[in-house]
mmCIF file of C-alpha atoms in Angstrom:
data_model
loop_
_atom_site.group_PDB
_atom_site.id
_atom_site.type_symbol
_atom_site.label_atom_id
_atom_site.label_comp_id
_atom_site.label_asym_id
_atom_site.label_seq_id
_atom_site.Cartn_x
_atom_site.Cartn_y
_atom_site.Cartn_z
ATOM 1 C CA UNK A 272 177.933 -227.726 100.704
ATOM 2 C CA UNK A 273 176.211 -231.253 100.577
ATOM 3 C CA UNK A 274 174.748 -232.222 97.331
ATOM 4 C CA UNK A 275 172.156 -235.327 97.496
ATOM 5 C CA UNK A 276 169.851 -236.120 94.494
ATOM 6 C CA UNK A 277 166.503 -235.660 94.700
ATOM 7 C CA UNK A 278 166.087 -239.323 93.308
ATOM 8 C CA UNK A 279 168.270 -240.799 95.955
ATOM 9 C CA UNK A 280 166.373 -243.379 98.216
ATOM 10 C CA UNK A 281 168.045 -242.170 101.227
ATOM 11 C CA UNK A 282 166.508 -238.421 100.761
ATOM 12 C CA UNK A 283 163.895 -237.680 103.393
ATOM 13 C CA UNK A 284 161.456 -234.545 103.695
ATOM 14 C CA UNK A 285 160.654 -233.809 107.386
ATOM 15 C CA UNK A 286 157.808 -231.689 108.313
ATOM 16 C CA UNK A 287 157.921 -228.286 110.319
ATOM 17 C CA UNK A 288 155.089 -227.659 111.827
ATOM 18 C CA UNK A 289 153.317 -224.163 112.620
ATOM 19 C CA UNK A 290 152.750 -222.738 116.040
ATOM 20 C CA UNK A 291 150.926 -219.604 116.844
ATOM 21 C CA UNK A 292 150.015 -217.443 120.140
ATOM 22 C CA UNK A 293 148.211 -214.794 120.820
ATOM 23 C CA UNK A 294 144.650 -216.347 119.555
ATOM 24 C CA UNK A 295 142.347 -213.227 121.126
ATOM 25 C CA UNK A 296 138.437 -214.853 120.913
ATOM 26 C CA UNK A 297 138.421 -212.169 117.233
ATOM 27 C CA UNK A 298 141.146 -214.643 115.822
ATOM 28 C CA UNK A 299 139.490 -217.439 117.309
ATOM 29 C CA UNK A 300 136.528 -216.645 115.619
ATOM 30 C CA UNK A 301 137.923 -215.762 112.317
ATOM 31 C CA UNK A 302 139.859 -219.140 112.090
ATOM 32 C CA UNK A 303 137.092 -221.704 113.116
ATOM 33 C CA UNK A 304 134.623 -219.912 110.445
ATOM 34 C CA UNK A 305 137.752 -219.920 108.091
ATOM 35 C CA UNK A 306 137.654 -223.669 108.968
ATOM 36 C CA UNK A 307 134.516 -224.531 109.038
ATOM 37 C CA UNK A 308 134.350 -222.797 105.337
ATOM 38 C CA UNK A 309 137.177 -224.908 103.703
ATOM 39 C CA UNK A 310 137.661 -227.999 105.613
ATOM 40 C CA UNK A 311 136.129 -231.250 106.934
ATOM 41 C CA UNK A 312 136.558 -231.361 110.505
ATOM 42 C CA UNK A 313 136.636 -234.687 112.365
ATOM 43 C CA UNK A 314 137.773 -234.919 116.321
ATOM 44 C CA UNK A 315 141.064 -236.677 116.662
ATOM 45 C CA UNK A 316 142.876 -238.285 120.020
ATOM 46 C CA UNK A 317 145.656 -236.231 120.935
ATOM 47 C CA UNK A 318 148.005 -239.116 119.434
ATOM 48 C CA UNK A 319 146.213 -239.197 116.239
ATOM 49 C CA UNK A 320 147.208 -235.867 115.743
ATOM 50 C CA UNK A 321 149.827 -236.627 113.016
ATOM 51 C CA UNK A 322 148.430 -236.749 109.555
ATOM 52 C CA UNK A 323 149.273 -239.511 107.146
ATOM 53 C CA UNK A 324 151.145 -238.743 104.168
ATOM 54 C CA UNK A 325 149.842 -238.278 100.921
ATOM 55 C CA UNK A 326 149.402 -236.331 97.647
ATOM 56 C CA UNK A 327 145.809 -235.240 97.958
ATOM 57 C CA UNK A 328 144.128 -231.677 99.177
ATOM 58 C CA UNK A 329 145.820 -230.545 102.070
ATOM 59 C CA UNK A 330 145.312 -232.604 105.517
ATOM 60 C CA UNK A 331 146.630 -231.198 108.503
ATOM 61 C CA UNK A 332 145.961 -232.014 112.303
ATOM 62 C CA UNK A 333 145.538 -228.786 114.602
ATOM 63 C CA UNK A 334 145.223 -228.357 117.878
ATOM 64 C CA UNK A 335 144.493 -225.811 120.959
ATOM 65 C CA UNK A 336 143.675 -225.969 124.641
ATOM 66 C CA UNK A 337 140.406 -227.323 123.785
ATOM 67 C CA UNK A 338 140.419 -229.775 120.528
ATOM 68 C CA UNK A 339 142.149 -231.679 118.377
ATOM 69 C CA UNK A 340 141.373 -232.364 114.891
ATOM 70 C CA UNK A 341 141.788 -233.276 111.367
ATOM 71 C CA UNK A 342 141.215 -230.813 108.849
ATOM 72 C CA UNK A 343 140.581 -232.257 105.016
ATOM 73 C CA UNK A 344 140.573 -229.515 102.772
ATOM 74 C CA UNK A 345 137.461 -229.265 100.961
ATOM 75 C CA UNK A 346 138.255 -229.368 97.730
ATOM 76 C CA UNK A 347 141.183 -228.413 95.431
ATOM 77 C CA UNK A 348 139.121 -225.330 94.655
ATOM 78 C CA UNK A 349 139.930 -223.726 97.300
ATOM 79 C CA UNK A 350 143.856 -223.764 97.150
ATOM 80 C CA UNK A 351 143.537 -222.725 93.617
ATOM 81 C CA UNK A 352 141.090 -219.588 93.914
ATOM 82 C CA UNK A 353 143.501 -218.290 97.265
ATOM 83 C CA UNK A 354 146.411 -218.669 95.771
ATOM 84 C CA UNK A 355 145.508 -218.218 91.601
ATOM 85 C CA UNK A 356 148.762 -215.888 91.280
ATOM 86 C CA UNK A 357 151.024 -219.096 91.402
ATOM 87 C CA UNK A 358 151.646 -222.014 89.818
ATOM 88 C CA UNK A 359 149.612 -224.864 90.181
ATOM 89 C CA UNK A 360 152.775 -227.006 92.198
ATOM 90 C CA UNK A 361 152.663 -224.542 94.504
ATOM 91 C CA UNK A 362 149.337 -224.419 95.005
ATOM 92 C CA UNK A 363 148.854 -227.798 96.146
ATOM 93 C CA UNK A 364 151.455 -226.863 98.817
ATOM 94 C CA UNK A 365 150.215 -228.243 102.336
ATOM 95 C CA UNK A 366 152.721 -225.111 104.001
ATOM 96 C CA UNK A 367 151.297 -222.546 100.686
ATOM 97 C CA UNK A 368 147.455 -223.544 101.023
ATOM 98 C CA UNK A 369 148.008 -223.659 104.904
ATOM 99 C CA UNK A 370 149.498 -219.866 105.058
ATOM 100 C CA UNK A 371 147.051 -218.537 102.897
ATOM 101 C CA UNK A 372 143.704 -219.802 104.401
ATOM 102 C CA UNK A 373 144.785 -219.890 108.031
ATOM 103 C CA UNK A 374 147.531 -217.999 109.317
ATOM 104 C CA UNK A 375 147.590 -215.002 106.870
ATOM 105 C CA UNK A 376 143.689 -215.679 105.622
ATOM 106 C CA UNK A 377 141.943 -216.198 109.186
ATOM 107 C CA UNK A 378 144.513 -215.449 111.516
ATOM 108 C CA UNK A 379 146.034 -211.861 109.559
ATOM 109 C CA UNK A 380 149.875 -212.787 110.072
ATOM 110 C CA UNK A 381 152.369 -211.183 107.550
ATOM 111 C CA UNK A 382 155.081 -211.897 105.823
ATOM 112 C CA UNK A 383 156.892 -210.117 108.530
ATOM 113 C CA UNK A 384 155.257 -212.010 111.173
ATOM 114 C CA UNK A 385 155.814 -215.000 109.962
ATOM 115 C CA UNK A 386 159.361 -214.757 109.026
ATOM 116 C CA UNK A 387 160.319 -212.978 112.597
ATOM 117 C CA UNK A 388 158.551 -215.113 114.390
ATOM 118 C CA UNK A 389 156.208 -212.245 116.140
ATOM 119 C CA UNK A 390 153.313 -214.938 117.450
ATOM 120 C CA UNK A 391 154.298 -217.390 115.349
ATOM 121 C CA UNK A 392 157.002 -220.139 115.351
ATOM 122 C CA UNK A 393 158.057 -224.013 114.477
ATOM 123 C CA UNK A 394 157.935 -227.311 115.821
ATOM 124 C CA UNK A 395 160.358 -230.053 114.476
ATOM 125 C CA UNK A 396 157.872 -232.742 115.090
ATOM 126 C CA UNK A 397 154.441 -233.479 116.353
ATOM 127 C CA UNK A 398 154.949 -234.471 120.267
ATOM 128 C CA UNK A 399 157.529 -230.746 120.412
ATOM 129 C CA UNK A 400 154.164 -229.037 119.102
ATOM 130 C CA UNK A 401 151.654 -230.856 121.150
ATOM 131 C CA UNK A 402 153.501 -229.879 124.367
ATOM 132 C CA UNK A 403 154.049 -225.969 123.081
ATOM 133 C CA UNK A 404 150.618 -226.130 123.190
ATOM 134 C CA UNK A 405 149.802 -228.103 126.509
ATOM 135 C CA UNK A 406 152.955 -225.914 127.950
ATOM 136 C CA UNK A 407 150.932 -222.402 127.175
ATOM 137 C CA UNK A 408 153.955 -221.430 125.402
ATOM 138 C CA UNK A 409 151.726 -221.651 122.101
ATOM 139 C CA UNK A 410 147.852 -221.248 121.911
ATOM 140 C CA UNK A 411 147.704 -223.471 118.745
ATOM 141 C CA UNK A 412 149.570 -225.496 116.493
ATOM 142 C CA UNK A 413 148.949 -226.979 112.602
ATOM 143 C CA UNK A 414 150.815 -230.291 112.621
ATOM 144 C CA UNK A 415 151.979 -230.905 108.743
ATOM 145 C CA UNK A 416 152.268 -233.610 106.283
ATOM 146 C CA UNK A 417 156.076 -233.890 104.701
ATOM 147 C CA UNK A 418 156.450 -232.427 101.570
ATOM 148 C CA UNK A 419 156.937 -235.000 99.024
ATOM 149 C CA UNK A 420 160.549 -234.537 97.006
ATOM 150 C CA UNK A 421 158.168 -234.666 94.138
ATOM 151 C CA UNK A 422 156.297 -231.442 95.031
ATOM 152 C CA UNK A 423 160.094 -229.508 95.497
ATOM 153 C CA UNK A 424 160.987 -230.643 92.408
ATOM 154 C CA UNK A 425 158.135 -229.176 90.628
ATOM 155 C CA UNK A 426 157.901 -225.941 92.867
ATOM 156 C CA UNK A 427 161.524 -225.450 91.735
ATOM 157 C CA UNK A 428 160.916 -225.817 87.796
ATOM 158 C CA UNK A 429 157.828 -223.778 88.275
ATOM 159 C CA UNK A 430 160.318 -221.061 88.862
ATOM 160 C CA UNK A 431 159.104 -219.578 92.558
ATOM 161 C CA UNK A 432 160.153 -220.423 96.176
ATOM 162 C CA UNK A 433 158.826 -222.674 98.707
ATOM 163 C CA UNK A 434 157.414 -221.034 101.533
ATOM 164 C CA UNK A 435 159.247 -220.389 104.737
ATOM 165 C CA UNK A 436 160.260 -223.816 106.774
ATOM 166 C CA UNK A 437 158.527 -226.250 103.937
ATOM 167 C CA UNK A 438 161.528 -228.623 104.046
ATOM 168 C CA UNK A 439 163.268 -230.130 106.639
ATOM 169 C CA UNK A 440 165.663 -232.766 104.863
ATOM 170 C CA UNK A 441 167.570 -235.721 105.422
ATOM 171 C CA UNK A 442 170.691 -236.185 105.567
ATOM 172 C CA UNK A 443 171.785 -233.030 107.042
ATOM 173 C CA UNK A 444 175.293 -232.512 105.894
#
């Protein structure tokens, strides 16, 4: 067991970013309307693909075969009316907002998809997705924001659980 407090300077919160395959021109469909409906789209180079950190609506970059973007959620609305069985913390989850519009929302994965990895899967960090997704191996991937220790610490006192892969942290012990 390692124990490292959450107010220690030295803790770090990677991102894991989401992969998925299988994107048949019905899913396609389904998740540029879904995007189109909740997000500002704006065209991003290929190295811009990163989003900066911050602690506003969910940002995300995603890319396939064919774009690259930056997706601003609309507005906290949104988040709220998708996911209005859980606390507000969690809510303003990028990984929570980000499974409920997109992959289970638009794109119909389950829990049981997600969590066995049946067309979906993980990227430590941005340039591992990118080339998943030049490779073929993956049709698309959602590159994340870190989750700021912040947000984990009021997840956790809100009394539910992050969702799958929302923390990556540093020092691994």
């Amino acid at each position: 067991m390692c124990l490292v407090a959450l107010e220690d300077p030295g803790l770090t919160i990677f991102p894991t970013h989401r992969l998925v395959r299988g994107l048949d021109a019905a899913r396609r469909a389904a998740l540029a309307e879904a995007i189109e409906r909740d997000f500002v789209a704006t065209a991003v180079a290929r190295d811009q693909i990163a989003p900066v950190a911050g602690t506003g609506p969910l940002e995300l970059g995603y890319v396939d075969a064919r774009q690259t973007l930056h997706l601003a959620l609309r507005d906290q609305s949104i988040a709220d009316a998708a996911l209005a069985e859980l606390p507000s913390a969690y809510r303003r989850l990028d990984t929570g907002v980000l499974e409920a519009l997109l992959l289970k929302g638009a794109l119909g994965l389950t829990d049981e998809d997600i969590s066995h990895l049946h067309g979906f899967g993980y990227a430590r960090d941005a340039a591992q997705a990118l080339e998943l997704v030049e490779s073929g191996e993956y049709d698309a991937a959602f590159v994340l924001r870190p989750t700021p220790v912040e947000a984990v610490r009021e997840v956790a006192a809100s009394g539910v659980n992050m969702p799958p892969k929302s923390t990556y942290f540093f020092p691994r012990c």
